[in-house]
CSV table of N, CA, C and O in Angstrom, one decimal:
chain,number,residue,atom,x,y,z
A,30,MET,N,28.2,-148.9,-145.5
A,30,MET,CA,28.7,-149.9,-145.0
A,30,MET,C,29.9,-149.9,-144.5
A,30,MET,O,31.1,-149.2,-145.7
A,31,PRO,N,30.7,-150.1,-143.8
A,31,PRO,CA,32.0,-150.5,-143.5
A,31,PRO,C,33.1,-151.2,-144.4
A,31,PRO,O,32.3,-152.0,-145.0
A,32,LEU,N,34.2,-150.4,-145.1
A,32,LEU,CA,34.6,-151.4,-145.8
A,32,LEU,C,35.1,-153.2,-146.1
A,32,LEU,O,34.8,-153.6,-146.7
A,33,PRO,N,35.3,-153.6,-144.6
A,33,PRO,CA,35.6,-154.5,-144.7
A,33,PRO,C,34.3,-155.5,-144.6
A,33,PRO,O,34.4,-157.0,-145.1
A,34,LEU,N,33.2,-154.8,-144.7
A,34,LEU,CA,31.9,-155.7,-145.1
A,34,LEU,C,31.8,-155.9,-146.8
A,34,LEU,O,31.1,-156.5,-147.2
A,35,ALA,N,32.6,-155.1,-147.6
A,35,ALA,CA,32.6,-155.3,-149.0
A,35,ALA,C,33.3,-156.5,-149.3
A,35,ALA,O,34.3,-157.2,-149.0
A,36,GLU,N,33.0,-157.0,-150.4
A,36,GLU,CA,33.2,-158.5,-150.8
A,36,GLU,C,34.5,-158.3,-151.7
A,36,GLU,O,34.7,-157.4,-152.4
A,37,ALA,N,35.4,-159.4,-151.5
A,37,ALA,CA,36.4,-159.1,-152.5
A,37,ALA,C,36.2,-159.6,-153.8
A,37,ALA,O,35.2,-160.1,-154.4
A,38,GLY,N,36.7,-158.2,-154.6
A,38,GLY,CA,36.3,-158.5,-155.9
A,38,GLY,C,35.6,-157.6,-156.4
A,38,GLY,O,35.2,-157.2,-157.8
A,39,SER,N,35.2,-156.7,-155.7
A,39,SER,CA,33.7,-155.7,-155.8
A,39,SER,C,34.7,-153.8,-156.0
A,39,SER,O,35.7,-154.2,-155.2
A,40,GLU,N,34.0,-153.1,-156.7
A,40,GLU,CA,34.3,-151.9,-156.5
A,40,GLU,C,33.2,-151.2,-155.5
A,40,GLU,O,31.9,-151.5,-155.9
A,41,GLN,N,33.5,-150.4,-154.8
A,41,GLN,CA,32.7,-149.4,-154.3
A,41,GLN,C,33.4,-147.7,-154.5
A,41,GLN,O,34.4,-147.6,-155.1
A,42,ILE,N,32.5,-147.2,-153.9
A,42,ILE,CA,32.6,-146.0,-153.9
A,42,ILE,C,32.9,-145.4,-152.5
A,42,ILE,O,31.9,-145.6,-151.8
A,43,ILE,N,34.0,-144.7,-152.1
A,43,ILE,CA,34.2,-144.1,-150.8
A,43,ILE,C,33.1,-143.0,-150.5
A,43,ILE,O,32.9,-142.0,-151.3
A,44,LYS,N,31.7,-143.4,-149.6
A,44,LYS,CA,31.4,-142.2,-148.6
A,44,LYS,C,31.6,-141.6,-148.0
A,44,LYS,O,31.4,-140.0,-147.6
A,45,SER,N,32.6,-141.8,-146.8
A,45,SER,CA,32.8,-140.9,-145.9
A,45,SER,C,33.9,-141.7,-144.9
A,45,SER,O,34.0,-143.1,-145.3
A,46,ILE,N,34.9,-140.7,-144.1
A,46,ILE,CA,35.8,-141.2,-143.9
A,46,ILE,C,35.7,-140.7,-142.3
A,46,ILE,O,35.5,-139.8,-141.8
A,47,GLY,N,35.7,-141.9,-141.1
A,47,GLY,CA,35.7,-141.4,-140.1
A,47,GLY,C,37.0,-141.7,-139.2
A,47,GLY,O,37.9,-141.6,-139.6
A,48,GLY,N,36.9,-141.6,-138.0
A,48,GLY,CA,38.1,-142.0,-136.9
A,48,GLY,C,38.4,-140.0,-136.7
A,48,GLY,O,37.7,-139.1,-137.0
A,49,ASN,N,39.7,-140.1,-135.5
A,49,ASN,CA,39.8,-138.6,-135.3
A,49,ASN,C,40.6,-138.1,-136.4
A,49,ASN,O,41.0,-138.7,-137.5
A,50,PRO,N,40.8,-136.8,-136.2
A,50,PRO,CA,41.4,-136.2,-137.7
A,50,PRO,C,42.7,-136.3,-138.1
A,50,PRO,O,43.0,-136.4,-139.2
A,51,LYS,N,43.6,-136.7,-136.9
A,51,LYS,CA,44.9,-137.9,-137.6
A,51,LYS,C,44.7,-139.1,-138.1
A,51,LYS,O,45.4,-139.3,-139.1
A,52,THR,N,43.5,-139.7,-138.0
A,52,THR,CA,43.1,-141.1,-138.9
A,52,THR,C,42.8,-140.5,-140.1
A,52,THR,O,43.4,-140.9,-140.9
A,53,GLN,N,42.0,-139.8,-140.4
A,53,GLN,CA,41.4,-139.4,-141.3
A,53,GLN,C,42.7,-139.0,-142.2
A,53,GLN,O,42.3,-138.7,-143.3
A,54,ALA,N,43.7,-138.2,-141.7
A,54,ALA,CA,44.2,-137.3,-142.9
A,54,ALA,C,45.4,-138.5,-143.1
A,54,ALA,O,45.9,-138.3,-143.9
A,55,HIS,N,45.5,-139.1,-142.5
A,55,HIS,CA,46.7,-140.6,-142.6
A,55,HIS,C,46.0,-141.6,-144.0
A,55,HIS,O,46.4,-141.4,-145.0
A,56,LEU,N,44.4,-141.6,-143.9
A,56,LEU,CA,43.7,-142.2,-144.9
A,56,LEU,C,43.7,-141.9,-145.6
A,56,LEU,O,43.8,-142.1,-147.2
A,57,ARG,N,43.5,-140.0,-146.0
A,57,ARG,CA,43.7,-139.3,-146.9
A,57,ARG,C,44.8,-139.2,-148.1
A,57,ARG,O,44.8,-138.9,-149.1
A,58,ASN,N,45.9,-139.0,-146.8
A,58,ASN,CA,47.2,-139.3,-147.4
A,58,ASN,C,47.8,-140.2,-148.7
A,58,ASN,O,48.5,-140.5,-149.5
A,59,LEU,N,46.6,-141.7,-148.1
A,59,LEU,CA,47.3,-142.6,-148.8
A,59,LEU,C,45.9,-142.8,-150.2
A,59,LEU,O,46.2,-144.0,-150.5
A,60,GLY,N,45.0,-142.1,-150.0
A,60,GLY,CA,44.4,-141.6,-151.6
A,60,GLY,C,42.7,-141.9,-151.2
A,60,GLY,O,42.5,-142.2,-152.2
A,61,PHE,N,42.7,-142.2,-149.6
A,61,PHE,CA,41.4,-142.6,-149.6
A,61,PHE,C,40.7,-141.3,-149.3
A,61,PHE,O,40.6,-140.7,-148.4
A,62,ILE,N,39.8,-140.9,-150.4
A,62,ILE,CA,39.2,-139.8,-150.4
A,62,ILE,C,37.9,-140.1,-150.6
A,62,ILE,O,37.6,-140.7,-151.8
A,63,GLU,N,36.8,-139.3,-149.9
A,63,GLU,CA,35.1,-138.9,-150.8
A,63,GLU,C,35.2,-139.2,-152.0
A,63,GLU,O,35.8,-138.4,-152.3
A,64,GLY,N,34.2,-140.2,-152.5
A,64,GLY,CA,33.7,-140.1,-154.0
A,64,GLY,C,35.0,-140.9,-155.3
A,64,GLY,O,34.3,-141.2,-155.9
A,65,GLU,N,36.1,-141.5,-154.6
A,65,GLU,CA,36.9,-142.0,-155.3
A,65,GLU,C,36.6,-143.7,-155.2
A,65,GLU,O,35.8,-144.3,-153.9
A,66,LYS,N,36.4,-144.1,-156.2
A,66,LYS,CA,36.1,-145.3,-156.2
A,66,LYS,C,37.7,-146.7,-155.7
A,66,LYS,O,38.5,-146.0,-155.9
A,67,ILE,N,37.1,-147.7,-155.2
A,67,ILE,CA,37.9,-148.4,-154.5
A,67,ILE,C,37.6,-149.6,-155.2
A,67,ILE,O,36.5,-150.0,-155.1
A,68,TYR,N,38.7,-150.4,-155.6
A,68,TYR,CA,38.5,-152.2,-155.7
A,68,TYR,C,39.1,-152.8,-154.5
A,68,TYR,O,39.9,-152.7,-154.2
A,69,VAL,N,38.1,-153.7,-153.9
A,69,VAL,CA,38.4,-155.0,-152.8
A,69,VAL,C,39.2,-156.2,-153.5
A,69,VAL,O,38.7,-156.8,-154.2
A,70,VAL,N,40.7,-156.2,-153.6
A,70,VAL,CA,41.3,-157.2,-154.4
A,70,VAL,C,41.0,-158.5,-153.6
A,70,VAL,O,40.8,-159.3,-154.1
A,71,SER,N,41.3,-158.4,-151.9
A,71,SER,CA,41.2,-159.6,-151.2
A,71,SER,C,41.1,-159.2,-149.5
A,71,SER,O,41.2,-158.2,-149.4
A,72,SER,N,40.6,-160.1,-148.7
A,72,SER,CA,40.3,-159.8,-147.7
A,72,SER,C,40.5,-160.8,-147.2
A,72,SER,O,39.9,-161.7,-147.1
A,73,PHE,N,41.1,-160.8,-145.8
A,73,PHE,CA,41.7,-161.7,-144.8
A,73,PHE,C,41.3,-161.4,-143.4
A,73,PHE,O,42.0,-160.6,-143.0
A,74,ASN,N,40.4,-162.3,-142.5
A,74,ASN,CA,40.0,-161.6,-141.4
A,74,ASN,C,39.7,-159.9,-141.1
A,74,ASN,O,40.1,-159.7,-140.2
A,75,GLY,N,39.3,-159.9,-142.1
A,75,GLY,CA,38.7,-158.5,-142.1
A,75,GLY,C,40.1,-157.2,-142.6
A,75,GLY,O,39.8,-156.1,-143.0
A,76,ASN,N,41.4,-157.5,-142.9
A,76,ASN,CA,42.3,-157.1,-143.0
A,76,ASN,C,42.1,-157.4,-144.4
A,76,ASN,O,42.0,-157.9,-145.4
A,77,LEU,N,42.4,-155.9,-145.3
A,77,LEU,CA,42.1,-156.0,-146.8
A,77,LEU,C,43.0,-155.3,-147.4
A,77,LEU,O,44.3,-154.7,-147.1
A,78,ILE,N,43.3,-155.8,-149.1
A,78,ILE,CA,44.2,-155.4,-150.2
A,78,ILE,C,43.2,-154.8,-150.7
A,78,ILE,O,42.3,-155.2,-151.2
A,79,VAL,N,43.6,-153.1,-151.1
A,79,VAL,CA,42.5,-152.5,-152.1
A,79,VAL,C,43.4,-152.0,-153.4
A,79,VAL,O,44.7,-151.6,-152.9
A,80,GLN,N,42.9,-151.7,-154.6
A,80,GLN,CA,43.4,-150.9,-155.3
A,80,GLN,C,42.6,-149.4,-155.1
A,80,GLN,O,41.4,-149.5,-155.5
A,81,ILE,N,43.2,-148.7,-155.2
A,81,ILE,CA,43.0,-147.2,-155.2
A,81,ILE,C,43.6,-146.2,-155.8
A,81,ILE,O,44.9,-146.2,-155.8
A,82,LYS,N,43.4,-145.2,-157.2
A,82,LYS,CA,44.3,-144.8,-157.7
A,82,LYS,C,45.6,-145.1,-158.3
A,82,LYS,O,46.5,-145.0,-158.3
A,83,GLY,N,44.8,-146.6,-158.7
A,83,GLY,CA,46.2,-147.6,-159.5
A,83,GLY,C,47.4,-147.9,-158.6
A,83,GLY,O,48.1,-148.5,-159.0
A,84,SER,N,47.1,-148.3,-157.6
A,84,SER,CA,48.0,-148.6,-156.3
A,84,SER,C,47.5,-149.4,-155.4
A,84,SER,O,45.9,-149.5,-155.0
A,85,ARG,N,48.1,-150.8,-154.8
A,85,ARG,CA,47.6,-151.6,-154.4
A,85,ARG,C,47.7,-151.1,-153.0
A,85,ARG,O,49.1,-151.0,-152.5
A,86,VAL,N,46.9,-150.9,-151.5
A,86,VAL,CA,47.4,-150.9,-150.1
A,86,VAL,C,46.9,-151.8,-149.3
A,86,VAL,O,45.8,-152.0,-149.9
A,87,GLY,N,47.3,-152.2,-148.4
A,87,GLY,CA,47.2,-153.1,-147.2
A,87,GLY,C,46.5,-152.3,-146.3
A,87,GLY,O,47.3,-151.8,-145.8
A,88,ILE,N,45.4,-152.7,-145.9
A,88,ILE,CA,45.2,-152.1,-144.4
A,88,ILE,C,44.4,-152.7,-143.3
A,88,ILE,O,44.1,-153.8,-143.9
A,89,ASP,N,44.8,-152.7,-142.0
A,89,ASP,CA,43.9,-153.8,-141.1
A,89,ASP,C,42.4,-153.5,-140.9
A,89,ASP,O,42.3,-152.1,-141.4
A,90,ARG,N,42.0,-154.3,-140.1
A,90,ARG,CA,40.6,-154.2,-139.8
A,90,ARG,C,40.0,-153.1,-139.3
A,90,ARG,O,39.3,-152.1,-139.9
A,91,GLU,N,40.4,-152.7,-138.4
A,91,GLU,CA,40.6,-151.5,-137.4
A,91,GLU,C,40.3,-150.3,-138.0
A,91,GLU,O,39.6,-149.3,-138.5
A,92,LEU,N,41.6,-149.9,-139.4
A,92,LEU,CA,41.5,-148.9,-139.8
A,92,LEU,C,40.2,-148.7,-141.3
A,92,LEU,O,39.8,-147.7,-141.5
A,93,ALA,N,40.1,-150.4,-141.8
A,93,ALA,CA,39.1,-150.2,-143.0
A,93,ALA,C,37.3,-149.5,-142.1
A,93,ALA,O,37.1,-149.4,-143.1
A,94,MET,N,37.6,-150.5,-140.9
A,94,MET,CA,35.9,-150.1,-140.4
A,94,MET,C,35.6,-148.4,-140.3
A,94,MET,O,34.4,-148.2,-140.5
A,95,LYS,N,36.8,-147.6,-140.7
A,95,LYS,CA,36.7,-146.4,-140.5
A,95,LYS,C,36.5,-146.1,-142.1
A,95,LYS,O,36.0,-144.4,-142.3
A,96,ILE,N,36.3,-146.6,-143.1
A,96,ILE,CA,36.0,-146.0,-144.4
A,96,ILE,C,34.6,-146.9,-144.6
A,96,ILE,O,34.5,-148.0,-144.8
A,97,LEU,N,33.6,-145.8,-144.9
A,97,LEU,CA,32.3,-146.2,-145.3
A,97,LEU,C,32.1,-146.0,-146.9
A,97,LEU,O,32.9,-145.4,-147.1
A,98,VAL,N,31.8,-147.4,-147.3
A,98,VAL,CA,31.5,-147.3,-148.8
A,98,VAL,C,29.6,-147.4,-149.2
A,98,VAL,O,29.2,-147.9,-147.9
């Protein structure tokens, strides 16, 4: 399922990263890598704050839809 559909307060595992190669590279540079655990801190209108690799990252809905958990 796309990341924005995950409940706030839940821990997920990234299954795949979609989008064009530039988008995939950007997400991987932020730490979004297949198999990595991700914690959804909060969600507002599909925009998310997540914790990954000990850092909090804010991403918009469009980008978050490319992350499947």
